[in-house]
Coordinates of C-alpha atoms and ligand atoms in Angstrom, one line a residue:
M29 CA 15.6 32.5 9.3
A30 CA 18.6 30.3 10.0
T31 CA 18.3 26.6 9.6
T32 CA 20.1 24.2 11.9
P33 CA 22.4 22.9 10.4
A34 CA 23.0 25.0 7.2
I35 CA 21.7 23.5 4.0
D36 CA 24.3 23.0 1.3
N37 CA 22.1 22.2 -1.7
A38 CA 21.1 25.7 -3.1
H39 CA 17.7 24.5 -4.6
V40 CA 16.6 23.0 -1.2
R41 CA 17.9 26.0 0.6
A42 CA 15.9 28.4 -1.7
W43 CA 12.8 26.3 -1.4
V44 CA 13.0 26.1 2.4
A45 CA 13.4 29.9 2.6
E46 CA 10.3 30.4 0.4
V47 CA 8.2 27.9 2.5
A48 CA 9.5 29.6 5.8
S49 CA 8.3 33.0 4.7
L50 CA 5.1 31.6 3.9
C51 CA 4.5 29.4 7.0
E52 CA 6.4 31.5 9.4
P53 CA 7.8 28.8 11.8
D54 CA 9.5 29.6 14.9
A55 CA 12.7 27.6 14.2
I56 CA 13.8 25.4 11.2
V57 CA 15.6 22.0 11.9
V58 CA 17.2 20.0 9.2
C59 CA 17.0 16.2 9.9
D60 CA 20.2 14.2 9.7
G61 CA 18.7 10.8 10.5
S62 CA 21.0 10.0 13.4
E63 CA 20.1 8.2 16.5
Q64 CA 20.8 11.2 18.6
E65 CA 18.3 13.1 16.6
R66 CA 15.8 10.4 17.0
D67 CA 16.1 10.5 20.8
R68 CA 16.0 14.3 20.8
L69 CA 12.8 14.4 18.8
T70 CA 11.3 11.5 20.8
A71 CA 11.9 13.4 24.0
L72 CA 10.3 16.4 22.5
A73 CA 7.2 14.5 21.3
V74 CA 6.9 12.9 24.8
A75 CA 7.2 16.2 26.5
T76 CA 4.5 17.8 24.3
G77 CA 2.1 14.7 24.5
V78 CA 2.5 13.8 20.9
L79 CA 3.9 10.4 21.8
I80 CA 3.1 8.3 25.0
P81 CA 6.0 6.2 26.2
L82 CA 5.0 2.4 26.3
N83 CA 6.4 -0.2 28.8
Q84 CA 10.1 0.2 28.0
E85 CA 10.9 -3.4 29.4
K86 CA 8.2 -5.1 27.4
L87 CA 8.3 -2.8 24.3
P88 CA 11.7 -1.2 24.2
G89 CA 11.8 2.0 22.0
C90 CA 8.1 1.9 21.5
Y91 CA 5.7 4.7 21.7
L92 CA 1.9 5.4 21.2
H93 CA 0.4 8.3 19.2
R94 CA -3.2 9.2 19.4
S95 CA -4.3 11.1 16.4
D96 CA -7.2 13.6 16.2
P97 CA -10.4 11.5 16.2
S98 CA -11.4 13.3 12.9
D99 CA -8.0 12.3 11.4
V100 CA -7.6 8.4 11.4
A101 CA -7.5 7.4 7.8
R102 CA -6.7 8.7 4.3
T103 CA -9.3 11.1 3.1
E104 CA -9.8 10.3 -0.7
H105 CA -12.4 13.1 -1.2
L106 CA -9.8 15.7 0.0
T107 CA -7.1 14.2 -2.3
F108 CA -6.5 15.8 -5.6
V109 CA -4.2 15.3 -8.5
C110 CA -3.3 18.6 -10.2
P111 CA -2.0 18.3 -13.8
P112 CA -2.9 21.1 -16.1
T113 CA -6.1 19.5 -17.4
A114 CA -8.9 17.4 -15.8
D115 CA -8.5 14.9 -18.6
Q116 CA -5.0 14.2 -17.8
A117 CA -6.1 13.3 -14.1
G118 CA -8.9 11.3 -15.5
P119 CA -12.4 10.4 -13.9
N120 CA -10.4 8.2 -11.4
N121 CA -9.2 11.4 -9.6
N122 CA -10.3 14.5 -7.9
W123 CA -8.8 17.4 -9.9
L124 CA -8.1 20.9 -9.2
A125 CA -6.3 23.2 -11.7
P126 CA -2.8 23.8 -10.5
D127 CA -3.1 27.5 -10.0
A128 CA -6.4 27.2 -8.1
A129 CA -4.8 24.4 -5.9
R130 CA -1.9 26.6 -5.1
E131 CA -3.9 29.6 -4.4
K132 CA -6.3 27.7 -2.1
L133 CA -3.6 25.9 0.0
S134 CA -1.2 28.9 0.1
A135 CA -3.9 30.6 2.1
L136 CA -4.1 27.7 4.5
Y137 CA -0.3 27.5 4.8
R138 CA 0.1 31.3 5.5
G139 CA 1.4 31.6 9.1
A140 CA 0.4 28.0 9.8
M141 CA 3.8 27.2 11.6
R142 CA 3.8 30.2 13.9
G143 CA 4.8 28.7 17.3
R144 CA 6.0 25.6 15.7
T145 CA 9.2 24.0 14.5
M146 CA 9.5 23.3 10.8
Y147 CA 11.4 20.0 10.0
V148 CA 13.3 19.6 6.8
V149 CA 13.4 15.9 6.1
P150 CA 15.5 14.6 3.2
F151 CA 14.6 11.1 2.2
I152 CA 15.4 8.4 -0.4
M153 CA 12.6 6.2 -1.7
G154 CA 14.4 3.0 -2.8
P155 CA 17.7 1.5 -1.8
A156 CA 20.7 4.2 -1.7
N157 CA 22.4 4.3 -5.2
S158 CA 19.8 2.2 -6.9
P159 CA 18.8 3.1 -10.4
F160 CA 15.2 2.9 -9.3
S161 CA 15.5 5.3 -6.4
K162 CA 14.1 8.9 -6.0
V163 CA 15.0 11.5 -3.6
G164 CA 12.3 13.7 -1.8
V165 CA 12.5 16.4 0.8
E166 CA 9.5 16.7 3.2
I167 CA 9.0 19.9 5.1
T168 CA 6.6 19.3 8.0
D169 CA 5.6 20.9 11.2
S170 CA 4.8 17.6 12.6
V171 CA 7.5 15.7 14.9
Y172 CA 5.4 12.6 14.5
V173 CA 5.8 12.9 10.8
A174 CA 9.5 13.4 11.1
L175 CA 9.8 10.3 13.3
N176 CA 7.7 8.2 11.2
M177 CA 9.6 9.2 7.9
R178 CA 12.8 8.1 9.8
I179 CA 11.3 4.6 9.9
M180 CA 9.6 4.4 6.6
T181 CA 12.3 5.9 4.4
R182 CA 16.2 6.1 4.2
M183 CA 16.0 9.6 5.9
G184 CA 18.6 12.2 6.7
A185 CA 22.2 12.5 5.7
I186 CA 22.1 9.5 3.4
A187 CA 19.5 11.4 1.2
T188 CA 21.4 14.7 1.5
R189 CA 24.4 12.9 0.1
Q190 CA 22.5 11.2 -2.6
L191 CA 20.9 14.3 -3.8
G192 CA 24.2 16.3 -3.8
D193 CA 23.8 19.6 -5.6
S194 CA 20.9 18.4 -7.9
N195 CA 17.5 19.9 -8.2
D196 CA 15.9 16.4 -9.0
F197 CA 13.8 15.9 -6.0
T198 CA 10.1 15.8 -5.0
R199 CA 9.2 18.9 -2.9
C200 CA 6.8 17.6 -0.2
L201 CA 5.1 20.3 2.0
H202 CA 3.2 19.3 4.9
S203 CA 1.5 21.3 7.6
L204 CA -1.0 20.0 10.2
G205 CA -2.8 23.3 9.8
D206 CA -5.6 23.2 12.3
L207 CA -6.5 19.6 11.6
S208 CA -9.9 20.5 10.5
P209 CA -11.4 18.3 7.8
D210 CA -12.9 21.5 6.2
R211 CA -9.4 22.8 5.7
R212 CA -7.7 19.5 4.7
F213 CA -6.1 19.1 1.2
I214 CA -3.7 16.6 -0.2
C215 CA -2.6 17.9 -3.6
H216 CA -0.2 16.4 -6.1
F217 CA 1.5 18.3 -8.9
P218 CA 3.0 15.7 -11.2
D219 CA 4.4 18.2 -13.7
S220 CA 6.4 20.1 -11.3
N221 CA 7.1 17.1 -8.9
E222 CA 5.4 18.6 -5.9
I223 CA 3.2 17.5 -3.1
W224 CA 1.2 20.0 -0.9
S225 CA -0.6 18.5 2.1
V226 CA -2.4 20.4 4.8
G227 CA -4.8 19.7 7.7
S228 CA -4.0 16.0 8.5
G229 CA -1.3 14.3 10.5
Y230 CA -2.4 10.8 9.5
G231 CA -0.6 8.1 7.5
G232 CA -1.0 8.4 3.9
N233 CA -2.1 12.0 4.2
A234 CA 1.0 13.1 6.0
L235 CA 4.0 10.7 5.5
L236 CA 4.4 12.1 1.9
G237 CA 7.1 9.6 0.7
K238 CA 4.5 6.8 0.8
K239 CA 1.3 7.1 -1.1
C240 CA 1.8 10.6 -2.3
L241 CA 5.3 10.2 -3.7
A242 CA 5.9 6.5 -4.2
L243 CA 2.5 6.0 -5.8
R244 CA 0.8 9.2 -7.2
I245 CA 3.8 11.2 -8.2
A246 CA 5.9 8.0 -9.1
S247 CA 3.2 6.5 -11.2
A248 CA 3.2 9.7 -13.3
L249 CA 7.0 9.6 -13.5
G250 CA 7.0 6.0 -14.4
R251 CA 4.7 6.7 -17.4
K252 CA 7.3 9.2 -18.7
E253 CA 10.4 7.2 -17.7
G254 CA 9.1 3.6 -18.8
W255 CA 8.3 1.9 -15.4
L256 CA 5.5 1.2 -13.1
A257 CA 4.8 2.3 -9.4
E258 CA 2.4 -0.3 -7.9
H259 CA 0.4 -0.8 -4.7
M260 CA 2.1 -4.2 -4.3
L261 CA 3.8 -6.5 -1.8
I262 CA 7.0 -8.3 -2.9
L263 CA 7.6 -11.8 -1.6
G264 CA 10.5 -14.3 -2.1
I265 CA 9.6 -18.0 -2.1
T266 CA 12.2 -20.8 -2.0
R267 CA 10.5 -24.3 -2.4
P268 CA 11.8 -27.4 -0.8
D269 CA 13.5 -28.4 -4.1
G270 CA 15.6 -25.2 -3.7
H271 CA 14.0 -23.3 -6.5
K272 CA 13.6 -19.6 -5.6
F273 CA 10.8 -17.3 -7.1
Y274 CA 9.8 -13.8 -6.3
I275 CA 6.1 -12.6 -6.7
T276 CA 4.4 -9.4 -6.3
G277 CA 0.7 -9.0 -5.2
A278 CA -1.6 -6.0 -5.5
F279 CA -4.5 -6.0 -2.9
P280 CA -6.5 -2.9 -2.0
S281 CA -5.9 -1.2 1.4
A282 CA -6.4 -3.7 4.4
C283 CA -6.9 -6.6 2.1
G284 CA -3.9 -8.7 3.0
K285 CA -0.6 -7.4 1.5
T286 CA 1.4 -7.3 4.8
N287 CA 0.1 -10.5 5.8
L288 CA 1.1 -12.3 2.5
A289 CA 4.5 -10.4 2.6
M290 CA 5.2 -12.0 5.9
L291 CA 3.6 -15.3 5.3
Q292 CA 4.7 -18.4 7.6
P293 CA 4.3 -21.8 5.9
P294 CA 1.6 -24.0 7.6
A295 CA 2.8 -27.1 9.5
S296 CA 2.1 -29.3 6.5
M297 CA 4.5 -27.5 4.4
P298 CA 7.9 -28.1 5.9
G299 CA 10.9 -26.9 3.9
W300 CA 9.4 -23.8 2.3
K301 CA 11.3 -20.6 3.0
L302 CA 9.5 -17.3 2.7
E303 CA 11.2 -13.8 2.6
T304 CA 9.7 -10.5 2.8
I305 CA 11.0 -7.7 0.4
G306 CA 8.2 -5.2 0.7
D307 CA 4.6 -5.0 2.0
D308 CA 2.9 -2.2 0.3
I309 CA 4.6 -0.6 -2.7
A310 CA 6.6 -2.0 -5.6
W311 CA 8.6 0.0 -8.4
L312 CA 8.9 -2.3 -11.3
R313 CA 11.2 -1.9 -14.5
P314 CA 11.9 -4.1 -17.3
G315 CA 15.3 -5.6 -17.1
P316 CA 18.1 -6.3 -19.6
D317 CA 17.2 -9.9 -19.7
G318 CA 13.5 -9.2 -20.5
R319 CA 12.2 -10.0 -17.2
L320 CA 10.4 -7.5 -14.8
Y321 CA 12.4 -6.3 -11.8
A322 CA 10.9 -4.9 -8.4
V323 CA 12.2 -2.9 -5.6
N324 CA 10.5 -1.9 -2.4
P325 CA 11.0 1.9 -2.2
E326 CA 10.1 1.9 1.5
A327 CA 12.4 1.1 4.6
G328 CA 9.5 0.3 7.0
F329 CA 6.0 -1.2 7.5
F330 CA 3.1 1.1 8.2
G331 CA 0.7 -1.9 9.0
V332 CA -2.7 -2.6 10.1
A333 CA -2.8 -3.5 13.8
P334 CA -6.3 -5.2 14.3
G335 CA -6.2 -8.9 13.4
T336 CA -2.4 -9.1 13.7
N337 CA -1.3 -11.8 16.2
S338 CA 1.2 -14.5 16.4
K339 CA -1.1 -17.0 14.6
T340 CA -2.0 -14.8 11.7
N341 CA 1.4 -12.9 11.3
G342 CA 4.0 -14.0 13.7
N343 CA 6.7 -12.1 11.8
A344 CA 4.8 -8.8 12.2
M345 CA 4.5 -9.5 15.9
I346 CA 8.2 -9.8 16.2
S347 CA 8.9 -6.8 13.9
I348 CA 6.7 -4.5 16.2
A349 CA 8.3 -5.6 19.5
R350 CA 10.7 -2.9 19.6
D351 CA 11.4 0.7 18.2
T352 CA 7.8 1.0 16.8
I353 CA 5.4 3.7 16.9
Y354 CA 1.8 2.6 17.4
T355 CA -1.0 4.9 16.3
N356 CA -4.6 4.7 17.6
V357 CA -4.4 1.3 19.4
A358 CA -5.5 0.8 22.9
L359 CA -3.3 1.2 25.9
Q360 CA -3.2 -1.4 28.8
P361 CA -2.6 -0.5 32.4
D362 CA 0.8 -2.1 32.2
G363 CA 2.0 0.1 29.3
T364 CA 1.6 -2.5 26.7
V365 CA -0.8 -2.0 23.6
W366 CA -3.9 -4.0 22.6
W367 CA -6.2 -4.3 19.5
E368 CA -9.1 -6.6 18.4
G369 CA -7.6 -9.8 17.4
H370 CA -4.5 -9.4 19.7
D371 CA -3.0 -12.6 21.1
D372 CA -3.6 -11.5 24.8
E373 CA -6.8 -11.1 26.7
P374 CA -7.4 -7.4 27.2
Q375 CA -6.4 -6.3 30.8
P376 CA -9.1 -4.5 33.0
G377 CA -8.7 -0.8 33.0
M378 CA -7.6 -0.5 29.5
L379 CA -7.9 2.9 27.7
D380 CA -9.4 2.9 24.1
W381 CA -7.7 4.5 21.0
R382 CA -8.9 8.0 22.1
G383 CA -7.7 7.5 25.8
R384 CA -11.1 6.9 27.3
P385 CA -11.6 4.0 29.8
F386 CA -12.7 1.1 27.5
D387 CA -16.2 -0.3 28.1
A388 CA -16.7 -3.6 26.4
A389 CA -20.4 -3.4 26.8
S390 CA -20.6 -0.1 24.7
G391 CA -20.1 -2.2 21.5
E392 CA -17.3 0.2 20.4
K393 CA -13.7 -1.0 19.4
A394 CA -10.9 -0.5 21.8
A395 CA -8.4 0.0 19.0
H396 CA -9.5 2.1 15.8
P397 CA -10.1 -0.4 13.0
N398 CA -7.4 1.4 11.0
S399 CA -4.9 1.6 13.9
R400 CA -1.4 0.9 12.7
F401 CA 2.3 0.2 13.6
T402 CA 5.4 1.9 12.1
A403 CA 8.2 -0.5 12.3
P404 CA 11.6 -0.7 10.5
A405 CA 11.7 -3.4 7.9
Y406 CA 15.1 -4.8 9.0
Q407 CA 13.4 -5.8 12.4
C408 CA 11.3 -8.3 10.3
P409 CA 12.5 -11.9 10.9
S410 CA 11.6 -12.8 7.4
I411 CA 13.4 -9.9 5.7
S412 CA 15.0 -10.9 2.6
V413 CA 18.8 -10.6 2.1
D414 CA 17.8 -9.3 -1.3
W415 CA 15.5 -6.6 0.0
E416 CA 17.9 -3.7 -0.6
K417 CA 19.3 -5.1 -3.9
P418 CA 19.8 -2.0 -6.2
E419 CA 18.8 -3.7 -9.4
G420 CA 15.7 -5.4 -7.6
V421 CA 14.6 -8.9 -7.9
P422 CA 13.0 -10.6 -11.0
I423 CA 9.3 -11.3 -10.8
A424 CA 7.9 -14.7 -11.8
A425 CA 4.2 -14.0 -11.0
M426 CA 1.9 -11.0 -10.1
L427 CA -1.3 -11.4 -8.1
F428 CA -4.3 -9.1 -8.2
G429 CA -6.5 -9.9 -5.0
A430 CA -9.5 -8.1 -3.4
R431 CA -12.1 -8.7 -0.8
R432 CA -15.0 -10.5 -2.7
Q433 CA -17.6 -12.5 -0.9
R434 CA -19.1 -13.7 -4.1
R435 CA -18.3 -14.4 -7.8
V436 CA -14.6 -14.3 -7.8
P437 CA -12.8 -17.7 -7.3
L438 CA -9.9 -18.5 -4.9
V439 CA -7.5 -18.2 -7.8
Y440 CA -7.3 -18.1 -11.6
E441 CA -4.7 -17.5 -14.2
A442 CA -4.6 -14.9 -17.1
E443 CA -3.8 -16.4 -20.4
S444 CA -1.4 -13.4 -21.5
W445 CA 0.0 -10.1 -20.2
E446 CA -3.0 -8.4 -21.9
H447 CA -5.5 -10.6 -20.2
G448 CA -3.7 -10.0 -16.9
T449 CA -3.8 -6.4 -17.4
F450 CA -7.5 -6.8 -17.9
L451 CA -7.9 -8.7 -14.9
G452 CA -6.1 -6.1 -13.0
A453 CA -8.3 -3.3 -14.6
T454 CA -11.5 -5.1 -13.6
L455 CA -10.5 -5.6 -10.0
S456 CA -13.3 -4.5 -7.4
S457 CA -13.2 -4.8 -3.6
E458 CA -15.4 -4.3 -0.6
T459 CA -14.4 -1.1 1.1
T460 CA -12.3 -1.0 4.4
A461 CA -11.5 1.2 7.3
A462 CA -8.2 2.2 5.6
A463 CA -10.1 5.3 4.1
T464 CA -12.9 7.2 5.6
G465 CA -16.4 6.3 4.4
K466 CA -18.7 3.3 4.5
V467 CA -17.0 -0.1 5.0
G468 CA -18.0 -3.2 3.0
V469 CA -19.3 -1.4 -0.2
L470 CA -18.2 -2.9 -3.4
R471 CA -16.3 -0.4 -5.6
R472 CA -14.1 -0.6 -8.6
D473 CA -10.4 -0.5 -7.7
P474 CA -8.2 -1.3 -10.8
M475 CA -4.7 -2.7 -9.8
A476 CA -5.7 -1.8 -6.2
M477 CA -4.6 1.8 -7.4
Q478 CA -8.0 3.7 -7.5
P479 CA -6.9 6.0 -4.7
F480 CA -3.3 6.1 -5.7
C481 CA -2.9 6.5 -9.6
G482 CA -1.4 10.0 -10.4
Y483 CA -2.9 10.1 -13.8
N484 CA -5.8 8.9 -16.1
F485 CA -6.6 5.2 -15.6
G486 CA -7.2 4.8 -19.3
D487 CA -3.6 5.9 -20.1
Y488 CA -2.5 3.8 -17.2
F489 CA -3.8 0.6 -18.7
D490 CA -2.1 1.5 -21.9
H491 CA 1.2 2.1 -20.2
W492 CA 0.8 -1.4 -18.6
L493 CA 0.1 -2.9 -22.1
D494 CA 3.3 -1.1 -23.3
I495 CA 5.5 -2.5 -20.4
G496 CA 4.4 -5.9 -21.4
K497 CA 5.6 -5.3 -24.8
Q498 CA 9.0 -4.8 -23.5
L499 CA 9.2 -8.0 -21.6
S500 CA 10.3 -11.2 -23.4
H501 CA 9.7 -13.1 -20.1
P502 CA 6.8 -11.3 -18.5
P503 CA 5.6 -12.6 -15.1
K504 CA 2.4 -14.7 -15.2
I505 CA -0.7 -12.8 -13.9
F506 CA -3.1 -14.3 -11.4
R507 CA -6.3 -13.1 -9.6
V508 CA -6.9 -14.5 -6.2
N509 CA -9.5 -14.0 -3.5
W510 CA -9.1 -15.2 0.0
F511 CA -12.4 -13.7 1.2
R512 CA -15.0 -15.7 -0.5
T513 CA -17.8 -16.6 2.0
D514 CA -20.5 -19.2 2.3
S515 CA -24.2 -18.4 2.4
Q516 CA -23.7 -17.9 6.1
G517 CA -21.0 -15.5 5.7
R518 CA -18.3 -17.8 7.0
F519 CA -15.0 -17.6 5.1
L520 CA -14.6 -20.7 2.9
W521 CA -10.8 -20.4 2.7
P522 CA -8.7 -20.4 5.9
G523 CA -6.3 -17.7 4.4
F524 CA -3.0 -16.6 5.9
G525 CA -0.4 -19.1 6.2
D526 CA -2.5 -21.5 4.2
N527 CA -2.5 -19.1 1.2
L528 CA 0.9 -20.8 0.5
R529 CA -1.0 -23.8 -0.9
V530 CA -2.4 -21.5 -3.6
L531 CA 1.0 -19.9 -4.2
Q532 CA 2.3 -23.5 -4.8
W533 CA -0.1 -24.0 -7.6
I534 CA 0.8 -20.6 -9.0
L535 CA 4.5 -21.6 -9.0
Q536 CA 3.8 -24.8 -10.7
R537 CA 1.9 -22.8 -13.4
C538 CA 4.9 -20.6 -13.8
E539 CA 7.0 -23.7 -14.8
G540 CA 4.4 -24.9 -17.3
K541 CA 3.2 -27.6 -14.7
G542 CA 0.0 -27.7 -12.4
E543 CA -3.4 -28.5 -13.8
A544 CA -5.8 -26.0 -14.9
R545 CA -9.0 -25.9 -16.9
E546 CA -10.0 -23.3 -19.3
T547 CA -13.1 -21.4 -18.3
A548 CA -14.9 -18.1 -19.5
I549 CA -12.9 -16.0 -17.1
G550 CA -9.4 -17.7 -17.2
L551 CA -7.5 -20.8 -16.2
I552 CA -8.9 -22.4 -13.0
P553 CA -7.1 -25.1 -10.9
V554 CA -8.5 -28.6 -11.6
E555 CA -10.0 -29.8 -8.1
G556 CA -7.3 -31.6 -6.5
S557 CA -4.4 -29.7 -7.9
I558 CA -4.4 -27.3 -4.7
D559 CA -3.0 -29.4 -1.8
V560 CA -5.5 -29.1 0.9
S561 CA -4.3 -32.0 3.0
G562 CA -4.6 -31.4 6.7
L563 CA -7.2 -28.6 6.4
S564 CA -10.7 -28.8 7.8
L565 CA -12.7 -27.1 5.3
L566 CA -16.4 -26.7 5.1
P567 CA -18.2 -29.4 3.1
D568 CA -18.0 -28.6 -0.7
A569 CA -15.6 -25.6 0.1
M570 CA -13.2 -26.2 -2.7
K571 CA -16.0 -26.8 -5.2
Q572 CA -17.6 -23.4 -4.2
L573 CA -14.0 -21.7 -4.1
L574 CA -13.3 -22.8 -7.7
A575 CA -16.7 -22.4 -9.3
V576 CA -17.4 -20.0 -12.1
D577 CA -21.1 -19.1 -12.4
P578 CA -21.9 -17.8 -15.9
A579 CA -24.9 -15.9 -14.5
E580 CA -23.0 -14.1 -11.9
W581 CA -20.3 -13.2 -14.6
Y582 CA -23.0 -12.0 -16.9
E583 CA -23.7 -9.3 -14.3
A584 CA -20.1 -8.4 -14.2
I585 CA -19.6 -7.8 -18.0
G586 CA -22.2 -5.1 -18.1
L587 CA -20.8 -3.3 -15.0
Q588 CA -17.2 -3.5 -16.5
S589 CA -18.2 -1.8 -19.7
E590 CA -20.1 0.9 -18.0
Y591 CA -17.0 1.6 -15.9
F592 CA -14.6 1.6 -18.9
E593 CA -17.0 4.1 -20.8
K594 CA -16.3 6.7 -18.3
F595 CA -12.7 7.0 -19.6
G596 CA -13.9 7.4 -23.3
D597 CA -11.1 6.9 -25.8
H598 CA -8.4 6.7 -23.2
I599 CA -9.2 3.0 -22.7
P600 CA -6.7 1.1 -25.0
G601 CA -8.1 -1.4 -27.6
G602 CA -6.4 -4.2 -25.9
I603 CA -8.7 -3.8 -22.9
W604 CA -11.8 -3.6 -25.0
H605 CA -10.5 -6.7 -26.9
Q606 CA -10.2 -8.6 -23.6
H607 CA -13.7 -7.4 -22.5
A608 CA -15.2 -8.6 -25.8
N609 CA -13.5 -12.0 -25.3
L610 CA -15.2 -12.1 -21.9
V611 CA -18.6 -11.2 -23.2
R612 CA -18.3 -13.7 -25.9
R613 CA -17.4 -16.6 -23.5
V614 CA -19.8 -15.7 -20.9
T615 CA -22.8 -15.4 -23.1
G616 CA -21.8 -18.5 -24.9
L617 CA -22.0 -20.4 -21.7
A618 CA -25.1 -18.6 -20.2
Ligands
GTP15 P1 -2.7 -1.6 3.8 O1 -1.5 -1.5 4.7 O2 -4.0 -0.7 4.2 O3 -2.3 -1.3 2.4 O4 -3.2 -3.0 4.1 P2 -2.7 -4.6 3.6 O5 -3.2 -4.9 2.2 O6 -1.3 -4.6 4.0 O7 -3.6 -5.6 4.6 P3 -3.1 -6.5 5.8 O8 -2.2 -7.6 5.5 O9 -2.7 -5.4 6.9 O10 -4.4 -7.1 6.2 C1 -5.5 -6.3 6.6 C2 -6.7 -7.1 7.3 O11 -7.0 -8.3 6.5 C3 -6.0 -7.7 8.7 O12 -7.1 -7.5 9.6 C4 -5.9 -9.2 8.3 O13 -6.0 -9.9 9.6 C5 -6.9 -9.5 7.3 N1 -6.3 -10.7 6.4 C6 -5.2 -10.6 5.8 N2 -4.9 -11.7 5.0 C7 -6.1 -12.4 5.2 C8 -6.4 -13.7 4.7 O14 -5.8 -14.4 4.0 N3 -7.7 -14.1 5.1 C9 -8.6 -13.4 5.9 N4 -9.8 -13.8 6.1 N5 -8.2 -12.2 6.4 C10 -6.9 -11.7 6.1
SPV16 C1 -3.2 2.1 2.6 O1 -4.3 2.6 3.0 O2 -3.2 1.4 1.7 C2 -2.0 2.1 3.6 C3 -2.0 3.0 4.7 O3 -1.0 1.4 3.3 S1 -1.7 4.7 4.2 O4 -0.3 5.0 4.4 O5 -2.4 5.6 5.0 O6 -2.0 4.9 2.8
MN17 MN1 -1.4 0.2 1.4

């Protein structure tokens, strides 16, 4: 079948022909990323009900998409990593043998695009012409996916040019199939640099440049090539004294990356300047000067809508005021959108995320808890001038954070790279609506990568330790927790903009200043060394936020060793060494 326009790259052409004969689309369209193309695809999406135009005066260029109600979040139990052996995938992944996966999915792809158009979407992850960047080509039968990829990646002619006649690209095959969860699979083939996804049109399951390529495939590539692909935001911070720092932060899904990446200083901290580089993914490489450099491989934000308002995240509110695709939010009668935690009061006559009249008395949410916006990064008022630097930005500190009501203090510092790797490896968090399943259950989530590491976690920890050995000036590593609660379930820490108070202490520590005390788990701020002036905290809040209770940590060490033992001898000695240190200190105190 002819493609429009013709494909110059022989490898892409051959692969497209192969997929077309399997999926049998009615037409093949190769995306160029132009505005005319966006307008054409948008008009088509509106005509077919895939997109609903919003109020074009209040929200120019904005559209609403309602996904199938059974297809609203990543489905981790249907996600597989398929290297030749289960041991390579590790107990952290679902594994299918590559041949078995191909056979199973080929049957689902056969004829799946009959009556549909097949879009060929070339894209770059990373800035054009950066040594960090990787090219992918996504074949999809979803116009929603094509339009989202246009926002989330450098899509179209720019990618075709960067690829040239090379065969070095990730083959990303996606079909909506019949959207049935019974026939939904997201499979990754790190050895052949391929992703096969079928049966879902949602976010991380379908926009294959994001979690599938930029984390699962990239983490495996990074291991081979000597770099790291991480579920991290990247933030630039200029202090009132003019000193500029860059930090990264790994927090599990829906645990605050986008919010921290777009942080606005509290009124009590004038003169601080914060710049967004990325809100979800960082690719990190040791630089020639022995520091670790980061780029954001993405070009847009696929952010959580609920809870976003001009107080919590004013930069996001401005970013999503135009040219944004909203997914599964509520629709107001005036053609604007609403979600729980929005600035505005909901208007009477609102439709919920499924398009049904919203009934506040029903107890159901108007927007799905994992409803999202897709917005171009350049629209963010805090976007950094450095965000597309091909060589990336040098990282002074890395944060590991999670949702923890108990045990884990507001912030503490690792004593070394190895200790910091251990703090990342022992991260656990209460689950959120970003993946299907029960919400609020504590689960292990090393480096916030449990759903995203494309190989055995034991080998991944080892790779982290190896990277550290290549750094003469490694970033300092910290654990943070904005989510600690008191006995009545109230947040002890105000969070959001006030998190800058914690970052201030972290930056002081990066310069060898700031006061810390040694504890069993690491270096904790001395009370008074985090500036809380102007905050109305609950009585004793800072004492509780900075407490280390040996009895609580005694419980943790047992759970940690139980977890690491699952990985057998893949767990490197350095991690066991750090665990033994913790055991010694905790039992010494208990
Ligand atoms: P993914 O896109 O799924 O990877 O999520 P994320 O890590 O970017 O999370 P995001 O910043 O979108 O925040 C998710 C939810 O956590 C939102 O409802 C926020 O309002 C809430 N949140 C973010 N930061 C804080 C904080 O400092 N304190 C509290 N209490 N809530 C926060
Ligand atoms: C996450 O779940 O961490 C996300 C959204 O950032 S998704 O793209 O669906 O993975
Ligand atoms: Mn994420």
